[in-house]
Amino acid sequence: MDIKERLRSIETIAGSTMDAGGAARILDMMGACFPREILGEIKIYSEYLPKAEDIGFTEEQRYLHFLWDTLDKTPMAAVANFAIPLRRIIAKRLFKSCGKNFIAEENVRFNFGHNIEVGDDVFFNRGVFLDSKGGISIGNRCALAEGAEIYTHSHSQSNHVKRTYAGVTIKDFACIYSHATILPGITIGAQAIVAAKSLVSQDVAPNMMVAGIPAKVVRERHNGGCTRSQLNHVWLHKGVFQDE
Ligand SMILES: CC(C)(COP(=O)(O)OP(=O)(O)OC[C@H]1O[C@@H](n2cnc3c(N)ncnc32)[C@H](O)[C@@H]1OP(=O)(O)O)[C@@H](O)C(=O)NCCC(=O)NCCS
């Protein structure tokens, strides 16, 4: 079966019953080696987190998380024309919402996919980590570069068991560059830039560039007089995976 047929088949399976049988068939399409007989009893790490008591996992959500993570442990993760469309199929079914042209590279991790909203033309580069317990909302045409991290929960310093949750919002056309960290409760304004390795502990105003630890405003974004779609947030060469 060629790549396109495999993807079509996965889309059909994911669009019907995502149970242990469906997960087994998708694992076959991924060429993943896994003991099929235990699929009915698996749990994923996030099911053991306290937040799971509030927002839980349906059977479908459990298998979609499992398949997202498993893909990166197979050679097919390195087949971009298989892995990127497959991640898109999973995100469309798993995320709270997922717009068109979503691109995710290898080793993107999140704990509650169903607490993530992404707009159109959003790009996650490899190694992005989304702690989405408190909710993450990402607007249109935003990018998270390699190793960018977003956190939406913290622990009480006197009692680790007490947790607080606060969502993160990233507005349209914002770019979070490599290995930047966004702390709980933060809003990154539209068209803002978070420079590489920054630690964002305060909201970022629209169109500003922030940098450093903690991140401070450095200057306005160099927009060259362009706004929104004029900014050409085209992620890969010749806009591949971003159909108009
Ligand atoms: C946002 C970015 C483009 C800014 O770079 P720049 O245009 O060269 O920055 P500027 O020339 O305006 O720098 C202004 C000041 O901020 C500082 N600065 C720039 N980037 C910084 C950073 N990431 N962290 C801390 N300080 C930074 C500069 O040293 C300079 O300080 P100075 O005035 O004391 O000399 C750059 O920091 C960045 O993050 N690049 C993206 C890297 C990346 O993630 N690539 C992968 C993309 S998929």
GROMACS .gro file of C-alpha atoms and ligand atoms in nm:
model
  292
    1MET     CA    1   0.000   0.000   0.000
    2ASP     CA    2   0.150   0.337  -0.096
    3ILE     CA    3   0.164   0.644   0.130
    4LYS     CA    4  -0.149   0.810  -0.008
    5GLU     CA    5  -0.352   0.491   0.031
    6ARG     CA    6  -0.228   0.449   0.386
    7LEU     CA    7  -0.330   0.805   0.473
    8ARG     CA    8  -0.672   0.763   0.312
    9SER     CA    9  -0.725   0.444   0.507
   10ILE     CA   10  -0.617   0.610   0.835
   11GLU     CA   11  -0.855   0.900   0.771
   12THR     CA   12  -1.142   0.656   0.721
   13ILE     CA   13  -1.059   0.459   1.035
   14ALA     CA   14  -1.009   0.773   1.245
   15GLY     CA   15  -1.338   0.909   1.113
   16SER     CA   16  -1.535   0.607   1.230
   17THR     CA   17  -1.472   0.408   1.546
   18MET     CA   18  -1.148   0.497   1.720
   19ASP     CA   19  -1.135   0.197   1.950
   20ALA     CA   20  -0.866  -0.066   2.011
   21GLY     CA   21  -0.944  -0.228   1.675
   22GLY     CA   22  -0.913   0.107   1.493
   23ALA     CA   23  -0.589   0.186   1.674
   24ALA     CA   24  -0.450  -0.156   1.574
   25ARG     CA   25  -0.532  -0.092   1.208
   26ILE     CA   26  -0.367   0.252   1.218
   27LEU     CA   27  -0.058   0.102   1.384
   28ASP     CA   28  -0.041  -0.138   1.088
   29MET     CA   29  -0.055   0.158   0.845
   30MET     CA   30   0.227   0.318   1.047
   31GLY     CA   31   0.431  -0.002   1.032
   32ALA     CA   32   0.450   0.005   1.411
   33CYS     CA   33   0.535  -0.307   1.604
   34PHE     CA   34   0.312  -0.333   1.913
   35PRO     CA   35   0.145  -0.620   2.103
   36ARG     CA   36  -0.209  -0.574   1.971
   37GLU     CA   37  -0.364  -0.794   2.242
   38ILE     CA   38  -0.295  -0.532   2.514
   39LEU     CA   39  -0.441  -0.234   2.323
   40GLY     CA   40  -0.771  -0.269   2.510
   41GLU     CA   41  -0.603  -0.218   2.849
   42ILE     CA   42  -0.354   0.063   2.780
   43LYS     CA   43  -0.353   0.393   2.973
   44ILE     CA   44  -0.155   0.702   2.881
   45TYR     CA   45   0.047   0.907   3.130
   46SER     CA   46  -0.196   1.202   3.138
   47GLU     CA   47  -0.474   0.977   3.266
   48TYR     CA   48  -0.282   0.961   3.595
   49LEU     CA   49  -0.273   1.341   3.632
   50PRO     CA   50  -0.524   1.516   3.862
   51LYS     CA   51  -0.659   1.721   3.572
   52ALA     CA   52  -0.785   1.399   3.417
   53GLU     CA   53  -1.050   1.390   3.690
   54ASP     CA   54  -1.200   1.711   3.547
   55ILE     CA   55  -1.160   1.664   3.178
   56GLY     CA   56  -1.093   1.289   3.142
   57PHE     CA   57  -1.029   1.094   2.826
   58THR     CA   58  -1.275   0.922   2.600
   59GLU     CA   59  -1.159   0.599   2.445
   60GLU     CA   60  -1.108   0.788   2.117
   61GLN     CA   61  -0.898   1.060   2.284
   62ARG     CA   62  -0.681   0.798   2.457
   63TYR     CA   63  -0.602   0.620   2.129
   64LEU     CA   64  -0.541   0.942   1.938
   65HIS     CA   65  -0.287   1.055   2.200
   66PHE     CA   66  -0.129   0.713   2.194
   67LEU     CA   67  -0.101   0.717   1.813
   68TRP     CA   68   0.041   1.072   1.810
   69ASP     CA   69   0.319   0.973   2.052
   70THR     CA   70   0.379   0.631   1.898
   71LEU     CA   71   0.433   0.773   1.549
   72ASP     CA   72   0.749   0.947   1.672
   73LYS     CA   73   0.892   0.613   1.781
   74THR     CA   74   0.865   0.463   1.433
   75PRO     CA   75   1.070   0.517   1.114
   76MET     CA   76   0.754   0.664   0.956
   77ALA     CA   77   0.804   0.975   1.172
   78ALA     CA   78   1.091   1.062   0.938
   79VAL     CA   79   0.867   1.033   0.631
   80ALA     CA   80   0.742   1.391   0.618
   81ASN     CA   81   0.480   1.328   0.350
   82PHE     CA   82   0.327   1.063   0.575
   83ALA     CA   83   0.389   1.202   0.924
   84ILE     CA   84   0.271   1.562   0.868
   85PRO     CA   85  -0.064   1.461   0.712
   86LEU     CA   86  -0.110   1.192   0.979
   87ARG     CA   87  -0.051   1.442   1.261
   88ARG     CA   88  -0.304   1.668   1.092
   89ILE     CA   89  -0.564   1.388   1.081
   90ILE     CA   90  -0.509   1.323   1.453
   91ALA     CA   91  -0.513   1.692   1.550
   92LYS     CA   92  -0.840   1.750   1.362
   93ARG     CA   93  -1.007   1.482   1.569
   94LEU     CA   94  -0.827   1.531   1.898
   95PHE     CA   95  -0.778   1.904   1.950
   96LYS     CA   96  -1.066   2.115   2.078
   97SER     CA   97  -1.040   2.283   1.740
   98CYS     CA   98  -0.787   2.273   1.457
   99GLY     CA   99  -0.805   2.499   1.152
  100LYS     CA  100  -0.679   2.428   0.803
  101ASN     CA  101  -0.318   2.363   0.704
  102PHE     CA  102  -0.191   2.261   1.046
  103ILE     CA  103   0.172   2.143   1.034
  104ALA     CA  104   0.347   1.963   1.319
  105GLU     CA  105   0.702   1.833   1.300
  106GLU     CA  106   0.852   1.546   1.503
  107ASN     CA  107   0.840   1.506   1.880
  108VAL     CA  108   0.571   1.760   1.957
  109ARG     CA  109   0.423   1.663   2.293
  110PHE     CA  110   0.110   1.771   2.480
  111ASN     CA  111  -0.074   1.625   2.778
  112PHE     CA  112  -0.440   1.711   2.701
  113GLY     CA  113  -0.483   1.753   2.326
  114HIS     CA  114  -0.854   1.814   2.374
  115ASN     CA  115  -0.764   2.135   2.563
  116ILE     CA  116  -0.579   2.289   2.267
  117GLU     CA  117  -0.732   2.521   2.007
  118VAL     CA  118  -0.539   2.612   1.694
  119GLY     CA  119  -0.643   2.838   1.408
  120ASP     CA  120  -0.555   2.815   1.039
  121ASP     CA  121  -0.196   2.776   0.913
  122VAL     CA  122  -0.039   2.705   1.249
  123PHE     CA  123   0.310   2.552   1.258
  124PHE     CA  124   0.470   2.355   1.542
  125ASN     CA  125   0.835   2.278   1.481
  126ARG     CA  126   1.008   1.977   1.635
  127GLY     CA  127   1.021   1.936   2.009
  128VAL     CA  128   0.741   2.180   2.095
  129PHE     CA  129   0.592   2.103   2.438
  130LEU     CA  130   0.238   2.209   2.529
  131ASP     CA  131   0.126   2.163   2.888
  132SER     CA  132  -0.238   2.223   2.801
  133LYS     CA  133  -0.402   2.139   3.134
  134GLY     CA  134  -0.521   2.498   3.177
  135GLY     CA  135  -0.611   2.540   2.809
  136ILE     CA  136  -0.409   2.676   2.517
  137SER     CA  137  -0.555   2.888   2.241
  138ILE     CA  138  -0.343   2.965   1.935
  139GLY     CA  139  -0.472   3.197   1.663
  140ASN     CA  140  -0.423   3.194   1.287
  141ARG     CA  141  -0.082   3.178   1.116
  142CYS     CA  142   0.118   3.142   1.436
  143ALA     CA  143   0.446   2.950   1.464
  144LEU     CA  144   0.610   2.776   1.755
  145ALA     CA  145   0.974   2.707   1.667
  146GLU     CA  146   1.194   2.418   1.783
  147GLY     CA  147   1.162   2.333   2.150
  148ALA     CA  148   0.921   2.615   2.237
  149GLU     CA  149   0.732   2.536   2.558
  150ILE     CA  150   0.400   2.655   2.698
  151TYR     CA  151   0.292   2.587   3.058
  152THR     CA  152  -0.057   2.633   3.197
  153HIS     CA  153  -0.025   2.496   3.548
  154SER     CA  154   0.187   2.555   3.859
  155HIS     CA  155   0.225   2.397   4.204
  156SER     CA  156   0.183   2.558   4.545
  157GLN     CA  157   0.528   2.599   4.702
  158SER     CA  158   0.398   2.478   5.040
  159ASN     CA  159   0.203   2.184   4.905
  160HIS     CA  160   0.295   2.025   4.575
  161VAL     CA  161  -0.044   1.860   4.553
  162LYS     CA  162  -0.218   2.199   4.521
  163ARG     CA  163  -0.217   2.307   4.160
  164THR     CA  164  -0.334   2.620   3.986
  165TYR     CA  165  -0.429   2.635   3.622
  166ALA     CA  166  -0.424   2.937   3.391
  167GLY     CA  167  -0.465   2.926   3.015
  168VAL     CA  168  -0.227   3.071   2.758
  169THR     CA  169  -0.344   3.262   2.451
  170ILE     CA  170  -0.133   3.326   2.144
  171LYS     CA  171  -0.297   3.569   1.906
  172ASP     CA  172  -0.287   3.569   1.525
  173PHE     CA  173   0.050   3.600   1.346
  174ALA     CA  174   0.257   3.572   1.663
  175CYS     CA  175   0.586   3.377   1.643
  176ILE     CA  176   0.741   3.203   1.939
  177TYR     CA  177   1.102   3.131   1.850
  178SER     CA  178   1.321   2.840   1.950
  179HIS     CA  179   1.329   2.722   2.310
  180ALA     CA  180   1.124   3.014   2.440
  181THR     CA  181   0.908   2.934   2.745
  182ILE     CA  182   0.564   3.086   2.807
  183LEU     CA  183   0.436   3.072   3.167
  184PRO     CA  184   0.073   3.013   3.279
  185GLY     CA  185  -0.186   3.284   3.220
  186ILE     CA  186   0.009   3.474   2.953
  187THR     CA  187  -0.134   3.633   2.640
  188ILE     CA  188   0.097   3.694   2.346
  189GLY     CA  189  -0.046   3.976   2.135
  190ALA     CA  190  -0.115   3.958   1.764
  191GLN     CA  191   0.195   3.974   1.543
  192ALA     CA  192   0.423   3.973   1.848
  193ILE     CA  193   0.763   3.801   1.840
  194VAL     CA  194   0.909   3.609   2.131
  195ALA     CA  195   1.284   3.580   2.071
  196ALA     CA  196   1.471   3.254   2.106
  197LYS     CA  197   1.531   3.129   2.463
  198SER     CA  198   1.310   3.395   2.621
  199LEU     CA  199   1.111   3.327   2.938
  200VAL     CA  200   0.778   3.508   2.912
  201SER     CA  201   0.631   3.594   3.252
  202GLN     CA  202   0.418   3.895   3.149
  203ASP     CA  203   0.171   3.956   2.867
  204VAL     CA  204   0.327   4.070   2.540
  205ALA     CA  205   0.161   4.362   2.360
  206PRO     CA  206   0.068   4.324   1.994
  207ASN     CA  207   0.345   4.373   1.738
  208MET     CA  208   0.625   4.385   1.998
  209MET     CA  209   0.945   4.183   2.005
  210VAL     CA  210   1.040   4.059   2.351
  211ALA     CA  211   1.361   3.882   2.452
  212GLY     CA  212   1.555   3.760   2.753
  213ILE     CA  213   1.495   3.604   3.094
  214PRO     CA  214   1.255   3.737   3.205
  215ALA     CA  215   1.145   3.862   2.864
  216LYS     CA  216   1.140   4.240   2.819
  217VAL     CA  217   1.023   4.451   2.528
  218VAL     CA  218   1.316   4.509   2.296
  219ARG     CA  219   1.144   4.692   2.013
  220GLU     CA  220   0.848   4.683   1.775
  221ARG     CA  221   0.843   4.400   1.528
  222HIS     CA  222   1.018   4.488   1.203
  223ASN     CA  223   0.712   4.441   0.986
  224GLY     CA  224   0.840   4.625   0.681
  225GLY     CA  225   0.502   4.800   0.672
  226CYS     CA  226   0.315   4.469   0.639
  227THR     CA  227   0.036   4.339   0.859
  228ARG     CA  228  -0.149   4.010   0.890
  229SER     CA  229  -0.150   3.806   0.566
  230GLN     CA  230   0.099   4.046   0.404
  231LEU     CA  231   0.349   3.907   0.654
  232ASN     CA  232   0.373   3.587   0.447
  233HIS     CA  233   0.366   3.338   0.728
  234VAL     CA  234   0.453   3.058   0.488
  235TRP     CA  235   0.635   2.794   0.687
  236LEU     CA  236   0.795   2.546   0.450
  237HIS     CA  237   0.957   2.592   0.109
  238LYS     CA  238   0.702   2.705  -0.152
  239GLY     CA  239   0.422   2.680   0.103
  240VAL     CA  240   0.404   2.302   0.092
  241PHE     CA  241   0.127   2.170   0.322
  242GLN     CA  242  -0.036   2.515   0.317
  243ASP     CA  243  -0.297   2.497   0.043
  244GLU     CA  244  -0.487   2.816  -0.010
  245LIG     C1  245   1.370   3.760   1.740
  245LIG     C2  246   1.507   3.766   1.675
  245LIG     C3  247   1.488   3.748   1.521
  245LIG     C4  248   1.568   3.902   1.706
  245LIG     O1  249   1.694   3.908   1.646
  245LIG     P1  250   1.755   4.049   1.591
  245LIG     O2  251   1.662   4.110   1.491
  245LIG     O3  252   1.891   4.017   1.550
  245LIG     O4  253   1.750   4.136   1.721
  245LIG     P2  254   1.789   4.290   1.734
  245LIG     O5  255   1.905   4.320   1.643
  245LIG     O6  256   1.669   4.377   1.718
  245LIG     O7  257   1.837   4.291   1.885
  245LIG     C5  258   1.808   4.397   1.970
  245LIG     C6  259   1.868   4.363   2.104
  245LIG     O8  260   1.806   4.243   2.155
  245LIG     C7  261   1.904   4.144   2.183
  245LIG     N1  262   1.851   4.015   2.145
  245LIG     C8  263   1.813   3.972   2.022
  245LIG     N2  264   1.768   3.846   2.028
  245LIG     C9  265   1.776   3.808   2.157
  245LIG    C10  266   1.744   3.689   2.224
  245LIG     N3  267   1.692   3.584   2.160
  245LIG     N4  268   1.762   3.683   2.358
  245LIG    C11  269   1.814   3.790   2.425
  245LIG     N5  270   1.847   3.907   2.365
  245LIG    C12  271   1.830   3.917   2.232
  245LIG    C13  272   2.023   4.183   2.096
  245LIG     O9  273   2.143   4.133   2.150
  245LIG    C14  274   2.016   4.333   2.102
  245LIG    O10  275   2.069   4.376   2.226
  245LIG     P3  276   2.156   4.512   2.235
  245LIG    O11  277   2.065   4.622   2.188
  245LIG    O12  278   2.192   4.518   2.380
  245LIG    O13  279   2.273   4.492   2.143
  245LIG    C15  280   1.601   3.653   1.729
  245LIG    O14  281   1.626   3.672   1.867
  245LIG    C16  282   1.539   3.516   1.716
  245LIG    O15  283   1.473   3.465   1.806
  245LIG     N6  284   1.558   3.452   1.599
  245LIG    C17  285   1.492   3.324   1.570
  245LIG    C18  286   1.584   3.205   1.595
  245LIG    C19  287   1.505   3.080   1.576
  245LIG    O16  288   1.432   3.039   1.665
  245LIG     N7  289   1.513   3.019   1.458
  245LIG    C20  290   1.434   2.904   1.422
  245LIG    C21  291   1.311   2.948   1.351
  245LIG     S1  292   1.212   2.809   1.300
   0.00000   0.00000   0.00000
